[in-house]
Coordinates of C-alpha atoms in Angstrom, one line a residue:
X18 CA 0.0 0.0 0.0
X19 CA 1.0 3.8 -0.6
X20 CA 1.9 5.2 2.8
X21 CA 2.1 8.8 0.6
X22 CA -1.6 7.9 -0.2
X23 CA -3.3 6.6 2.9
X24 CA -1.5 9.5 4.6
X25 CA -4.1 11.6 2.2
X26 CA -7.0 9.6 2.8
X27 CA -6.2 9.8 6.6
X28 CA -6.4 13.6 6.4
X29 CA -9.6 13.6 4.4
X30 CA -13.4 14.8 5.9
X31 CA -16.5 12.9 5.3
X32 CA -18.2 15.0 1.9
X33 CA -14.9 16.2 0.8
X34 CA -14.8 16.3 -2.9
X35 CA -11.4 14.6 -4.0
X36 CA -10.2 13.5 -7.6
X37 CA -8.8 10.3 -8.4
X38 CA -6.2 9.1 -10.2
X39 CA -6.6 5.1 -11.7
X40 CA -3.2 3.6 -11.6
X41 CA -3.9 3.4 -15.6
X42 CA -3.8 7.0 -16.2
X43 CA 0.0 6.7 -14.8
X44 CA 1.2 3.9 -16.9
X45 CA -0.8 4.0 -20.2
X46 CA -1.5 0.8 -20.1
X47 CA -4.0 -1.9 -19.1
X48 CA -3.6 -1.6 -15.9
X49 CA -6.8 -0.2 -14.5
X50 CA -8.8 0.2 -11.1
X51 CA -11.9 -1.4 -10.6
X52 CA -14.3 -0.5 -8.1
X53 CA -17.0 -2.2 -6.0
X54 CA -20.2 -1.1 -6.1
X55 CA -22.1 -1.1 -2.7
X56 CA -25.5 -0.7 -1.7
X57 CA -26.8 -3.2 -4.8
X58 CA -27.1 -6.2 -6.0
X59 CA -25.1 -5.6 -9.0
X60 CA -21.7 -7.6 -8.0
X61 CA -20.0 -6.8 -11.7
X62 CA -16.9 -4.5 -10.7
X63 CA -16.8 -1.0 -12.6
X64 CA -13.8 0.5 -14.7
X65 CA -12.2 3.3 -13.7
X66 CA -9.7 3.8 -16.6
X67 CA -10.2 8.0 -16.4
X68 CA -9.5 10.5 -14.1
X69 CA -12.8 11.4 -11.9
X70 CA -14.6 13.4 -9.1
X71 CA -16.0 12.1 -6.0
X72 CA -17.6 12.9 -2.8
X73 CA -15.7 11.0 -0.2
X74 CA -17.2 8.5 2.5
X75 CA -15.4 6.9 4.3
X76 CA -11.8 5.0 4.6
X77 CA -11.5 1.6 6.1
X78 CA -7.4 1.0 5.6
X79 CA -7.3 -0.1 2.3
X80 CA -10.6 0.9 0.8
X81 CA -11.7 4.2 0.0
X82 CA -15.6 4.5 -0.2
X83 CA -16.9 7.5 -2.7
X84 CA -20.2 8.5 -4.4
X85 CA -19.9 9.7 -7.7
X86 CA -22.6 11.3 -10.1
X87 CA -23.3 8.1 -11.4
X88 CA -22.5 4.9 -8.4
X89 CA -23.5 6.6 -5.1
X90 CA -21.3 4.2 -3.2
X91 CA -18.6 2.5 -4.6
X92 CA -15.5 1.1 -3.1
X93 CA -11.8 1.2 -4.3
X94 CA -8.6 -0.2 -3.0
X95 CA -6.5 2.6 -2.9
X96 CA -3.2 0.2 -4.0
X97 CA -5.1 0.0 -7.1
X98 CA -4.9 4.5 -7.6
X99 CA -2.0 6.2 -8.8
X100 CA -3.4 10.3 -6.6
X101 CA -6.0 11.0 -4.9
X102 CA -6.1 15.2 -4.3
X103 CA -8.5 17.0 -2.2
X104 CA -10.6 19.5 -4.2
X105 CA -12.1 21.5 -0.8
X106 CA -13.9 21.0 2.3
X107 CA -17.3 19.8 2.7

């Protein structure tokens, strides 16, 4: 795990709008993220091959929780993000 990154997440407030940086957008390659949504039934792990805003949740160690425009909870391993970068308070 990124200490530089959970450091970040540690520092964060519940409604804090961050952006996040897939470990894809670093490399160029096919490495991507993959989130988990929560709060469905839909199982199928989401993409996240592009940049993006979120509104952030919550932090459990490894797992970031966000809610985006369109998944309004979805979990992502932070090993698996290149920056995450605080955008304001809530």
């Amino acid at each position: 795990m990124d200490d530089r990154l959970e450091r970040i997440v540690r520092g964060l407030i519940p409604g804090q709008k961050i952006a996040i940086y897939p470990l894809s957008t670093r490399y160029g390659d096919i490495l991507t993220a993959y989130g988990e949504r929560c709060e469905t039934f839909d199982l199928s792990p989401v993409s996240l091959e592009e940049p993006f805003q979120a509104e952030f949740l919550t932090f459990d160690g490894a797992t970031i929780t966000v809610r985006t425009d369109k998944y309004p909870c979805l979990r992502i391993n932070i090993s698996d993000l290149e920056n995450i970068v605080p955008l304001g308070t809530a």
